[in-house]
PDB file of C-alpha atoms and ligand atoms in Angstrom:
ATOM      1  CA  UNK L  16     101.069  57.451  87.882  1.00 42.00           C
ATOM      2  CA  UNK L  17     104.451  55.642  87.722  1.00 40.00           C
ATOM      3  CA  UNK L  18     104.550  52.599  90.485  1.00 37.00           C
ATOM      4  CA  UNK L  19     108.061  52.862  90.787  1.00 39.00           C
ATOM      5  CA  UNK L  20     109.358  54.387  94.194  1.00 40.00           C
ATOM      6  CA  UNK L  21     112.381  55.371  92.871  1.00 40.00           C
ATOM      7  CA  UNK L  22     110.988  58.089  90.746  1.00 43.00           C
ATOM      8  CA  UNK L  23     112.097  61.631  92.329  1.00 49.00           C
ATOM      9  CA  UNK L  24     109.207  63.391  90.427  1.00 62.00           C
ATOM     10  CA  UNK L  25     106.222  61.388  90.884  1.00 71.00           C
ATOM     11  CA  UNK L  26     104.298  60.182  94.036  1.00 69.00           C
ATOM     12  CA  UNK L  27     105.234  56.415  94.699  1.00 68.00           C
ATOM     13  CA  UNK L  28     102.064  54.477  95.129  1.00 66.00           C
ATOM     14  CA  UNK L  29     103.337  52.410  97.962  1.00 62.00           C
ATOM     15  CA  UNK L  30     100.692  50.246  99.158  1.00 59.00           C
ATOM     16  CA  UNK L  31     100.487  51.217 102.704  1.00 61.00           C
ATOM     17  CA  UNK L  32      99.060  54.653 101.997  1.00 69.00           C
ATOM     18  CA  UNK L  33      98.236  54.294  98.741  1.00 71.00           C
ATOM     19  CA  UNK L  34      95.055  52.567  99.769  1.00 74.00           C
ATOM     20  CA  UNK L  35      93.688  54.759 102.101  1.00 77.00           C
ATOM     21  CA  UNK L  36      94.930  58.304  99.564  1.00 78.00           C
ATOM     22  CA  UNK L  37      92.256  56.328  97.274  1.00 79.00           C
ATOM     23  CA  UNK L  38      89.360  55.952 100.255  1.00 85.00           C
ATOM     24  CA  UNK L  39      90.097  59.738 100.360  1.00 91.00           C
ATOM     25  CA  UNK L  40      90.478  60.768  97.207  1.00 92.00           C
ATOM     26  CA  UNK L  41      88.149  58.095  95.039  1.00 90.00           C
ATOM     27  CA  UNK L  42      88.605  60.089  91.492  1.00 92.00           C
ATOM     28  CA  UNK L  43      91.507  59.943  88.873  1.00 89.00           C
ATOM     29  CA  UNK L  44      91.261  63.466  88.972  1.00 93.00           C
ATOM     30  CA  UNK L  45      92.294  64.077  92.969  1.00 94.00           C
ATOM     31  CA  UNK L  46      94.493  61.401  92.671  1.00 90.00           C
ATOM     32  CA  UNK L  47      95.892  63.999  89.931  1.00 91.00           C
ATOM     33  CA  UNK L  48      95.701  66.997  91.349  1.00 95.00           C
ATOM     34  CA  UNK L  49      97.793  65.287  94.235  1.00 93.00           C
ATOM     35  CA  UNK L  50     100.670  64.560  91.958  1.00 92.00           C
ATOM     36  CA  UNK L  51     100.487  68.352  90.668  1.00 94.00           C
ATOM     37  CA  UNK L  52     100.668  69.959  93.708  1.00 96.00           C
ATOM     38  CA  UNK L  53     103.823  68.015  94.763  1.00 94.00           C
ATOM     39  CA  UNK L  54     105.176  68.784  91.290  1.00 94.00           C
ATOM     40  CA  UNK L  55     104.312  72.675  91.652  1.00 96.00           C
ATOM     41  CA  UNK L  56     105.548  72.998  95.073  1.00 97.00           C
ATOM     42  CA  UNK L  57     109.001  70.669  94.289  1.00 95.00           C
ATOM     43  CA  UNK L  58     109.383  73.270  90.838  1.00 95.00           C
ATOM     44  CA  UNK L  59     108.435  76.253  93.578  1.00 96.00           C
ATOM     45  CA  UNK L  60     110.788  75.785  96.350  1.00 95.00           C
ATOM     46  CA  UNK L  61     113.607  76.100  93.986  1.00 90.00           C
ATOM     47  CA  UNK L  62     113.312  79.653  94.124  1.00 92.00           C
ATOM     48  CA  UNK L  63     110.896  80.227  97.003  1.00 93.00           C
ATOM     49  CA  UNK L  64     111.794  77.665  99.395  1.00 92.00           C
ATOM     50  CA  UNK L  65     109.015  76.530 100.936  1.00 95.00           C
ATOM     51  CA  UNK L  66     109.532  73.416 102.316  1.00 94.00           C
ATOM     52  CA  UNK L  67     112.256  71.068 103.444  1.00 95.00           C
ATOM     53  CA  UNK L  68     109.977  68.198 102.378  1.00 94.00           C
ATOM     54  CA  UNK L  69     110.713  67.609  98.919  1.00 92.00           C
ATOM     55  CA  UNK L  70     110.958  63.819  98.348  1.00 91.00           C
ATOM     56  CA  UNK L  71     108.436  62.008  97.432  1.00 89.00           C
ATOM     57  CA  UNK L  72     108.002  59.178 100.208  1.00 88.00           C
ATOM     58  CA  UNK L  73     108.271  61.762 102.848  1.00 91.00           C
ATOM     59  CA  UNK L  74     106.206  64.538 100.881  1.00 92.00           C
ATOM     60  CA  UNK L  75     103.129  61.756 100.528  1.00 90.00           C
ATOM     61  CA  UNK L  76     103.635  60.933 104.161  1.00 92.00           C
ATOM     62  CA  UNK L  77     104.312  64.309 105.682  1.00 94.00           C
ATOM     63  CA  UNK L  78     102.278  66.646 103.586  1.00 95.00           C
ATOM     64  CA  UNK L  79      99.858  65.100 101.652  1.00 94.00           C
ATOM     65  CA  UNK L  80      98.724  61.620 104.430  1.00 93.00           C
ATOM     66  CA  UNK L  81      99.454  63.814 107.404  1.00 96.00           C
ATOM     67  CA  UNK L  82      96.918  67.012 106.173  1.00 97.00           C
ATOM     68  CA  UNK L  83      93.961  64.469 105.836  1.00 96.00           C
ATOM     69  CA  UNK L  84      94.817  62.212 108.538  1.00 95.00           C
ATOM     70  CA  UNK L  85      94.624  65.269 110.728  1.00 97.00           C
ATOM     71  CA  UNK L  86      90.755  65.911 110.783  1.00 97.00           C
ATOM     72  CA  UNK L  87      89.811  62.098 111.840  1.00 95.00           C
ATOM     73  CA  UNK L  88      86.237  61.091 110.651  1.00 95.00           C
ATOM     74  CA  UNK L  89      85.828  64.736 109.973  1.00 97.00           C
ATOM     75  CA  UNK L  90      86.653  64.071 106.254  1.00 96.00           C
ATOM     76  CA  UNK L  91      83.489  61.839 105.859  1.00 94.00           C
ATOM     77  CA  UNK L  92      81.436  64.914 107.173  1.00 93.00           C
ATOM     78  CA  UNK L  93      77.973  65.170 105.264  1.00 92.00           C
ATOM     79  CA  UNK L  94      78.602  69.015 105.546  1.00 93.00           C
ATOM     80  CA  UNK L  95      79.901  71.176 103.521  1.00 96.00           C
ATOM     81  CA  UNK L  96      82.239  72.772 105.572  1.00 98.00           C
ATOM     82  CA  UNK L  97      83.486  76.158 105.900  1.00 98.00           C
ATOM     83  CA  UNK L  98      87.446  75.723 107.346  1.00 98.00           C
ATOM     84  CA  UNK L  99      90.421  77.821 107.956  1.00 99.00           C
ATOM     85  CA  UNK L 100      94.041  77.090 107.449  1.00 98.00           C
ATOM     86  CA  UNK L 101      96.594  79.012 110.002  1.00 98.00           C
ATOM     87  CA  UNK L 102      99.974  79.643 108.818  1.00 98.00           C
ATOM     88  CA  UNK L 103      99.291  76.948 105.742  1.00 98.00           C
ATOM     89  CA  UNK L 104     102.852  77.996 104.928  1.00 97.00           C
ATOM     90  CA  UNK L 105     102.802  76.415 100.979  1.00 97.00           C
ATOM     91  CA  UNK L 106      99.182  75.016 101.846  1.00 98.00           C
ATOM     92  CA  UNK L 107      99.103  72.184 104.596  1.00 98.00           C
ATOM     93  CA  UNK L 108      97.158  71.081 105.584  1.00 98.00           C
ATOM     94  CA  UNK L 109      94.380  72.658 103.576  1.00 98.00           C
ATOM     95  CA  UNK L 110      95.654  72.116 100.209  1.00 98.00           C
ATOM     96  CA  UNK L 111      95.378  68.455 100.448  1.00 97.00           C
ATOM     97  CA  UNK L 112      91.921  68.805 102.196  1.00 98.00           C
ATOM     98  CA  UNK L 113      90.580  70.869  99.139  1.00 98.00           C
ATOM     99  CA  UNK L 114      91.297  68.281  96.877  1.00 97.00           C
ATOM    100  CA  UNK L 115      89.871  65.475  98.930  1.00 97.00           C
ATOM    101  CA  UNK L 116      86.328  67.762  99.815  1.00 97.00           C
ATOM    102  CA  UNK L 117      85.818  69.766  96.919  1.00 96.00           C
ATOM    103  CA  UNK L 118      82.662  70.883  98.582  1.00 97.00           C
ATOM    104  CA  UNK L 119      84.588  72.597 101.541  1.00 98.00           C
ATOM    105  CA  UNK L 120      85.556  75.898 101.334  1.00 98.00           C
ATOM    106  CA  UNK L 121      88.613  76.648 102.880  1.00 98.00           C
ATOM    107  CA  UNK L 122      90.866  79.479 104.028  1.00 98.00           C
ATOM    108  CA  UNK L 123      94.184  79.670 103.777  1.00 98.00           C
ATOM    109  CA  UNK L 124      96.235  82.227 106.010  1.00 98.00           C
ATOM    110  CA  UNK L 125      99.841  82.763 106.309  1.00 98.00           C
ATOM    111  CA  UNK L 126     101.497  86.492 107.190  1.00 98.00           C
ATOM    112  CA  UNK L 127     103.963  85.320 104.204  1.00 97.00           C
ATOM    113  CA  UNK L 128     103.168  86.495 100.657  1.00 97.00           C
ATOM    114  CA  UNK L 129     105.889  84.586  99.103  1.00 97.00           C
ATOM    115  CA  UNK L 130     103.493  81.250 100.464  1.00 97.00           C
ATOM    116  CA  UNK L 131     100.287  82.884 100.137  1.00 98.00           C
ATOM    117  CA  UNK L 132     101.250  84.204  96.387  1.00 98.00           C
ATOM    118  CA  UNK L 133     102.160  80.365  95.621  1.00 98.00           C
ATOM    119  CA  UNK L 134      98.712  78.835  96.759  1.00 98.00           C
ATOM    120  CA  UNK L 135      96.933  81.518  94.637  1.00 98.00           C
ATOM    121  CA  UNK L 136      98.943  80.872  91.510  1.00 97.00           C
ATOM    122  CA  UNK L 137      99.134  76.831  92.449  1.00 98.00           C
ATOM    123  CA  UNK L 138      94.967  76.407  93.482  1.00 98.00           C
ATOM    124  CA  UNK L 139      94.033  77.122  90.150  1.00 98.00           C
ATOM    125  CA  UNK L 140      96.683  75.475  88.045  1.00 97.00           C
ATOM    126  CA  UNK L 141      95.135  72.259  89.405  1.00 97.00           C
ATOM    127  CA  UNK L 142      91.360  73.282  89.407  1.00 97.00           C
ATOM    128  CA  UNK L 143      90.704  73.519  92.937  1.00 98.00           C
ATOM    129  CA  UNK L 144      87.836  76.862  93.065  1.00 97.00           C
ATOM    130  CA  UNK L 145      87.048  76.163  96.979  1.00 98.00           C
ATOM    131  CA  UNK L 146      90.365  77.980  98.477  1.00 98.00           C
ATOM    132  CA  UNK L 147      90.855  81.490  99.441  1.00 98.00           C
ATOM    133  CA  UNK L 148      94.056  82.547 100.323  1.00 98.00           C
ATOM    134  CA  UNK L 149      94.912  85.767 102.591  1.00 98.00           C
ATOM    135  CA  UNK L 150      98.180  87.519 103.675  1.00 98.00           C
ATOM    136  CA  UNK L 151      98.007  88.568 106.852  1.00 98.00           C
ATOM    137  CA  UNK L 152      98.780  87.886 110.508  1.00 98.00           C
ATOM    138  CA  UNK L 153      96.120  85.956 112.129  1.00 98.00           C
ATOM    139  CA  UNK L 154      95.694  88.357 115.102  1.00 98.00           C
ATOM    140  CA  UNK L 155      93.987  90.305 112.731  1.00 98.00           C
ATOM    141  CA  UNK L 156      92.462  88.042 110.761  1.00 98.00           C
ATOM    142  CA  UNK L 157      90.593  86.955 114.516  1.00 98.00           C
ATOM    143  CA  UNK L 158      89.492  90.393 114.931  1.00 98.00           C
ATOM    144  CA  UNK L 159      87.825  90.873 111.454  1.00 98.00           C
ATOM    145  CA  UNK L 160      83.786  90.323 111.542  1.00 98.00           C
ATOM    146  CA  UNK L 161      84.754  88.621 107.950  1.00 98.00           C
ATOM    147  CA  UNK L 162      86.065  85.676 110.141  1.00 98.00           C
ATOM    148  CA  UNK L 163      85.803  85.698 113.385  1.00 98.00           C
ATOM    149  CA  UNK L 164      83.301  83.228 114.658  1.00 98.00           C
ATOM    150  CA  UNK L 165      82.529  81.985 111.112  1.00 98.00           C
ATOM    151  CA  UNK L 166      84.002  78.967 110.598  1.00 98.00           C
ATOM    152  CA  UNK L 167      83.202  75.268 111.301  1.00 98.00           C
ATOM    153  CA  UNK L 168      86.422  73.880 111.395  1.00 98.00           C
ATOM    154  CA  UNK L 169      90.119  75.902 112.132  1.00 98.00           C
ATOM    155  CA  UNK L 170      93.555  73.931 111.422  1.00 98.00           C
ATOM    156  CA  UNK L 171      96.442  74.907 112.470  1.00 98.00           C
ATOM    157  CA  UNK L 172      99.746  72.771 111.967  1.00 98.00           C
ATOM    158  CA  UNK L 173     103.134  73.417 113.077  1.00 97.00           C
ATOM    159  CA  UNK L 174     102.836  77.095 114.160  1.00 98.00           C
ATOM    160  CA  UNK L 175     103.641  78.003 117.214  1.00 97.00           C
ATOM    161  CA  UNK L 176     103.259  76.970 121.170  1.00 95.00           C
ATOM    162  CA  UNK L 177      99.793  75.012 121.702  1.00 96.00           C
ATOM    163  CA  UNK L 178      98.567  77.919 123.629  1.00 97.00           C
ATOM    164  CA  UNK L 179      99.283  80.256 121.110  1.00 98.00           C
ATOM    165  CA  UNK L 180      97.637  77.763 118.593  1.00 98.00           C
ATOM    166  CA  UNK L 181      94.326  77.736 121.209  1.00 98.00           C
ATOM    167  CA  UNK L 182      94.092  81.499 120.991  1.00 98.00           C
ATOM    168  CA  UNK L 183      94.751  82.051 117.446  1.00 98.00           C
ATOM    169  CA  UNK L 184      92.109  79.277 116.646  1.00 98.00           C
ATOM    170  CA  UNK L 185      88.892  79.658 118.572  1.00 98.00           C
ATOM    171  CA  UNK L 186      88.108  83.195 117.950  1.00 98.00           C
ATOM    172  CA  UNK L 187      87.513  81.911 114.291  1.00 98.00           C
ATOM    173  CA  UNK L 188      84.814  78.766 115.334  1.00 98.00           C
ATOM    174  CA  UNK L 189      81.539  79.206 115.767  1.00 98.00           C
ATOM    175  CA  UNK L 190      79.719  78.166 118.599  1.00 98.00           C
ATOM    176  CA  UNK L 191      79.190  73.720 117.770  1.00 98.00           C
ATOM    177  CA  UNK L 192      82.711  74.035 115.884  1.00 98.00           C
ATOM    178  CA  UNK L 193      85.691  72.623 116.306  1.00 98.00           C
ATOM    179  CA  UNK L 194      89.320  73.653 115.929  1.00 98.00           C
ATOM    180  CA  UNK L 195      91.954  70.905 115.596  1.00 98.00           C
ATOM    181  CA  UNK L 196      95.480  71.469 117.010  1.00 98.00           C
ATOM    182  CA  UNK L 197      98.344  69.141 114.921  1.00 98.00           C
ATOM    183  CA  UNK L 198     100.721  68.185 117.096  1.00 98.00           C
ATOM    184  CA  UNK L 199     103.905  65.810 117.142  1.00 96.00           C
ATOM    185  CA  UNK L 200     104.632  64.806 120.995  1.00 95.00           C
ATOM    186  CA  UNK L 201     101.882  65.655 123.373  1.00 95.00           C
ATOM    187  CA  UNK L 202     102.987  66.294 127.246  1.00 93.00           C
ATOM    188  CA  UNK L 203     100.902  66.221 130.485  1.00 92.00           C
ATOM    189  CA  UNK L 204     102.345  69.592 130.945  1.00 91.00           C
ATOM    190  CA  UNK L 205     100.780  71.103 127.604  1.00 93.00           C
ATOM    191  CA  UNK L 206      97.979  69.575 128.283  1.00 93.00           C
ATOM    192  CA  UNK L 207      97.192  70.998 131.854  1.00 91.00           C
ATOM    193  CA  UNK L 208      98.436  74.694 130.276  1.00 90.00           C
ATOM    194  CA  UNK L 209      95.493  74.133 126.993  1.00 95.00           C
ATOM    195  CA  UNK L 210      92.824  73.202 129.660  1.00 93.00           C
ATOM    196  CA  UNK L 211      93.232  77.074 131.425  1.00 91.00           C
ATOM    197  CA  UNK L 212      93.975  78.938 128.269  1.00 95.00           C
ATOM    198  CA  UNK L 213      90.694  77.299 126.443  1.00 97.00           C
ATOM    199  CA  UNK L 214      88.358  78.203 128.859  1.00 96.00           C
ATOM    200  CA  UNK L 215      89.397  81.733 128.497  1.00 96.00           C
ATOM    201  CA  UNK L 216      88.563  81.235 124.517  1.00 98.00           C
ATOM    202  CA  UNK L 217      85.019  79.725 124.894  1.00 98.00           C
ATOM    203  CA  UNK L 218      86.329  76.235 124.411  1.00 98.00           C
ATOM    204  CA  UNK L 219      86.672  72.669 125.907  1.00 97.00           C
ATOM    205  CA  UNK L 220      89.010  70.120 124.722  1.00 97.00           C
ATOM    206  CA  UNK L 221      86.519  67.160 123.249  1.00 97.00           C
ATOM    207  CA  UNK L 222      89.636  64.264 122.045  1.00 96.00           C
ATOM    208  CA  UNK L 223      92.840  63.812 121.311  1.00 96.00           C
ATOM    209  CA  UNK L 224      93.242  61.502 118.738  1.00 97.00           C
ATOM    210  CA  UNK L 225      96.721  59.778 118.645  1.00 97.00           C
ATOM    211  CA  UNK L 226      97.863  57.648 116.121  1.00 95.00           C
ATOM    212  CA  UNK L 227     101.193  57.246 113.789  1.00 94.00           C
ATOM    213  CA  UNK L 228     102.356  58.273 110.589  1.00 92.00           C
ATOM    214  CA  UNK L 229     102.231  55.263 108.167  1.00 88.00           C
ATOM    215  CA  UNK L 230     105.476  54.667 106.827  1.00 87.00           C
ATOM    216  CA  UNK L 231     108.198  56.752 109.660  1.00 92.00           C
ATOM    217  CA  UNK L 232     105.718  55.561 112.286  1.00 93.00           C
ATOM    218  CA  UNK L 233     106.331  59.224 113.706  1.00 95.00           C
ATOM    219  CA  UNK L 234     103.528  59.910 116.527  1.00 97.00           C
ATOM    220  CA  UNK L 235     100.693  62.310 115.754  1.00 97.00           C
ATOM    221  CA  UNK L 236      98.480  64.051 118.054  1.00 98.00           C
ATOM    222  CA  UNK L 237      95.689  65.831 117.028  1.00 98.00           C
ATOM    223  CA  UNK L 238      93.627  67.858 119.857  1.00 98.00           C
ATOM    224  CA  UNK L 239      89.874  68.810 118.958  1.00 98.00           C
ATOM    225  CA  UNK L 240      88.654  72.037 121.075  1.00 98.00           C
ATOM    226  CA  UNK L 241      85.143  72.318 120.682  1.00 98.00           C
ATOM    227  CA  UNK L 242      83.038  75.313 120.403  1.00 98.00           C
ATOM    228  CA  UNK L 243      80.844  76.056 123.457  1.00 98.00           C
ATOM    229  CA  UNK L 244      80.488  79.452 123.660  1.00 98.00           C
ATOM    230  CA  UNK L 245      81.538  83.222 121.583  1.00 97.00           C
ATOM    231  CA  UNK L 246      85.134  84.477 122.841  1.00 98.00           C
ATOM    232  CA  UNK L 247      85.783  87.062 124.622  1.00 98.00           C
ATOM    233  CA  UNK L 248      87.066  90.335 121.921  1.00 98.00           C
ATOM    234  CA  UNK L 249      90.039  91.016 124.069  1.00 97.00           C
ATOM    235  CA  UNK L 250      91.450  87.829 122.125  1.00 98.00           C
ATOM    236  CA  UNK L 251      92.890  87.184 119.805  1.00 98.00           C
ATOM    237  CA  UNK L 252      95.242  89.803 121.511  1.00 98.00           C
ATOM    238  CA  UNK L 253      97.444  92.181 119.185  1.00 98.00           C
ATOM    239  CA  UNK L 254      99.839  90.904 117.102  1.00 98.00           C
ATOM    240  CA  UNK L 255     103.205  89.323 118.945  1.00 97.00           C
ATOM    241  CA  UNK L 256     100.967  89.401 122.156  1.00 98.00           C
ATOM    242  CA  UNK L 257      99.832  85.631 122.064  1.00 98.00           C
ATOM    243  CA  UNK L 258     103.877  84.469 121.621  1.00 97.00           C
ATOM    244  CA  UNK L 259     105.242  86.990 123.989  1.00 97.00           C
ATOM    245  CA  UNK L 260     102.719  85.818 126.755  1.00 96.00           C
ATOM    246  CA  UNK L 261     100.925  82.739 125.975  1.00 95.00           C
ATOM    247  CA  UNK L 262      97.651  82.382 127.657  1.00 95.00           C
ATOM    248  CA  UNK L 263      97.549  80.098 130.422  1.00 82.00           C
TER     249      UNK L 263
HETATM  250  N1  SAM I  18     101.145  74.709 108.332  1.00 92.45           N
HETATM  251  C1  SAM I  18     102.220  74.529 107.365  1.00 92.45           C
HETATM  252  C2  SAM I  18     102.761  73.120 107.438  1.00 92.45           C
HETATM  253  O1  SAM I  18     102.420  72.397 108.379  1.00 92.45           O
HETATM  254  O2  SAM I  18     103.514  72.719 106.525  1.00 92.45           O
HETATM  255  C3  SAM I  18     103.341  75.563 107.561  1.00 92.45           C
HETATM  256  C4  SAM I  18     104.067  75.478 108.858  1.00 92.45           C
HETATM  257  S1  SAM I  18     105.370  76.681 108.956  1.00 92.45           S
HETATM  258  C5  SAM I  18     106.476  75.895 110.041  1.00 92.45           C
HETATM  259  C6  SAM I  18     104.605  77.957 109.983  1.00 92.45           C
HETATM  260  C7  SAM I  18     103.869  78.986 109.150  1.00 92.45           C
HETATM  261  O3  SAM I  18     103.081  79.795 110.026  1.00 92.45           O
HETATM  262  C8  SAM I  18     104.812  79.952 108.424  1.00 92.45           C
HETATM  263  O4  SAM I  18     104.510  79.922 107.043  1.00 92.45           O
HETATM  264  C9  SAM I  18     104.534  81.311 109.049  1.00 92.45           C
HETATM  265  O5  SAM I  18     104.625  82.358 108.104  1.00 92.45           O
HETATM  266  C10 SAM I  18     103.115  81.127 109.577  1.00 92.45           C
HETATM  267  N2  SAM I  18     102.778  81.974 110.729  1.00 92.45           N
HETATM  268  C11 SAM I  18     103.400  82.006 111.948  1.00 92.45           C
HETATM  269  N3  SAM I  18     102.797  82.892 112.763  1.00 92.45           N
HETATM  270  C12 SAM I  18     101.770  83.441 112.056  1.00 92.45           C
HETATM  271  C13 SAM I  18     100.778  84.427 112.358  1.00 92.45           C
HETATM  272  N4  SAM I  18     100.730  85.017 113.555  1.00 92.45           N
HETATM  273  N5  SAM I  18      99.880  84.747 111.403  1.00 92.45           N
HETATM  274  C14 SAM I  18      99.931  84.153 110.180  1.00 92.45           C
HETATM  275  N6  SAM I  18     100.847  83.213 109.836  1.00 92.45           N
HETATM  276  C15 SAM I  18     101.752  82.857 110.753  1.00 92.45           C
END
């Protein structure tokens, strides 16, 4: 990769992140398949705009750091995990996650098929065999055996409400899972409101991990629900429902 920072179509390797990208992603070949997905989604979004993220400082920070920041010591897990993407949009964070856990399998939902149709032409391209992306709304996706209460980990960044997130989330974790909410800013009053809604969902908030971005120094929150027990099949409710009267 070129060291220069200047360059508008490769990654810059600046040394703040680039250090802990490698701790994440050991192998010339992730470090790779990093630089082709920000080419493929930077040659995408011409026509298919999916992202306003497009330079390359910002793209490493906000895309590619951010996604794998996001699930904490999770990323050392022994496991093989089995993970879910809400509204991945072009693929974060579960894109990035694929490449650094080749061993995961992961899900990627969005009700877009102009996003979806990109991961499943992009995956591929850049040898990733562990994602599986669906087009659908995730209301439904909850409420299909296929899913619901099958996976170990659910991610869900920049979607919606953090109640909404909650509800679209658990149904998908098993019982001993976790789902992770990405969040920018984190109030006292969203927190009170997640505490009632996850009850109702068969969870219990276990952390919330808050650190900053590396380079903007932009504050991250990410809030782990765990898993303690199945939810209730009235939710996920139908679609619209959870956005037109969030749990609380
Ligand atoms: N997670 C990505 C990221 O952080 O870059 C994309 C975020 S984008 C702002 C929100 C995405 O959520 C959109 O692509 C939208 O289509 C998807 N979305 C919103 N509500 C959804 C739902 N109920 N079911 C499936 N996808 C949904």
């Amino acid at each position: 990769m070129n060291t220069s920072s200047s360059s508008t179509t490769e990654l810059p390797q600046l040394a703040k992140i680039w250090q802990e990208t490698i701790d994440w992603c050991p192998t010339e070949s992730q470090q790779l398949q990093l630089q082709s997905l920000y080419t493929a989604v930077v040659a995408a979004n011409q026509q298919l705009n999916l992202t306003r993220i497009t330079e390359p400082t910002e793209f490493w920070e906000k895309h590619l750091w951010d996604s794998i920041a996001g699930v904490g010591e999770l990323i050392k897990s022994p496991s093989a995990l089995k993970v879910i993407d809400i509204g991945t949009g072009a693929g974060f964070p579960g894109l990035p996650l694929a490449i650094a856990r080749t061993e995961w399998d992961l899900t990627l939902v969005d009700s877009t098929a102009k996003k979806v149709g990109f991961i499943s032409s992009t995956a591929p391209k850049i040898g990733l065999t562990n994602v599986h992306p669906v087009v659908s709304r995730i209301e439904d996706v909850g409420q299909n055996k296929q899913h619901r209460h099958q996976y170990d980990l659910a991610l869900i960044r920049a979607v919606a409400a953090v109640n909404v997130c909650a509800e679209y989330a658990l149904p998908l974790v098993k019982i001993g899972g976790t789902a992770i909410l990405y969040r920018g800013n984190w109030t006292q009053e969203e927190a009170d409101g997640l505490e009632l809604a996850v009850v109702k969902l068969g969870g219990e908030v276990s952390k919330i991990d808050r650190f900053n971005t590396p380079l903007s120094n932009s504050i991250r929150h990410c809030i782990y629900i765990h898993k303690i027990a199945d939810t209730h099949p009235y939710y996920p409710r139908n679609v619209g429902i959870p956005t037109q009267k969030p749990l609380g």
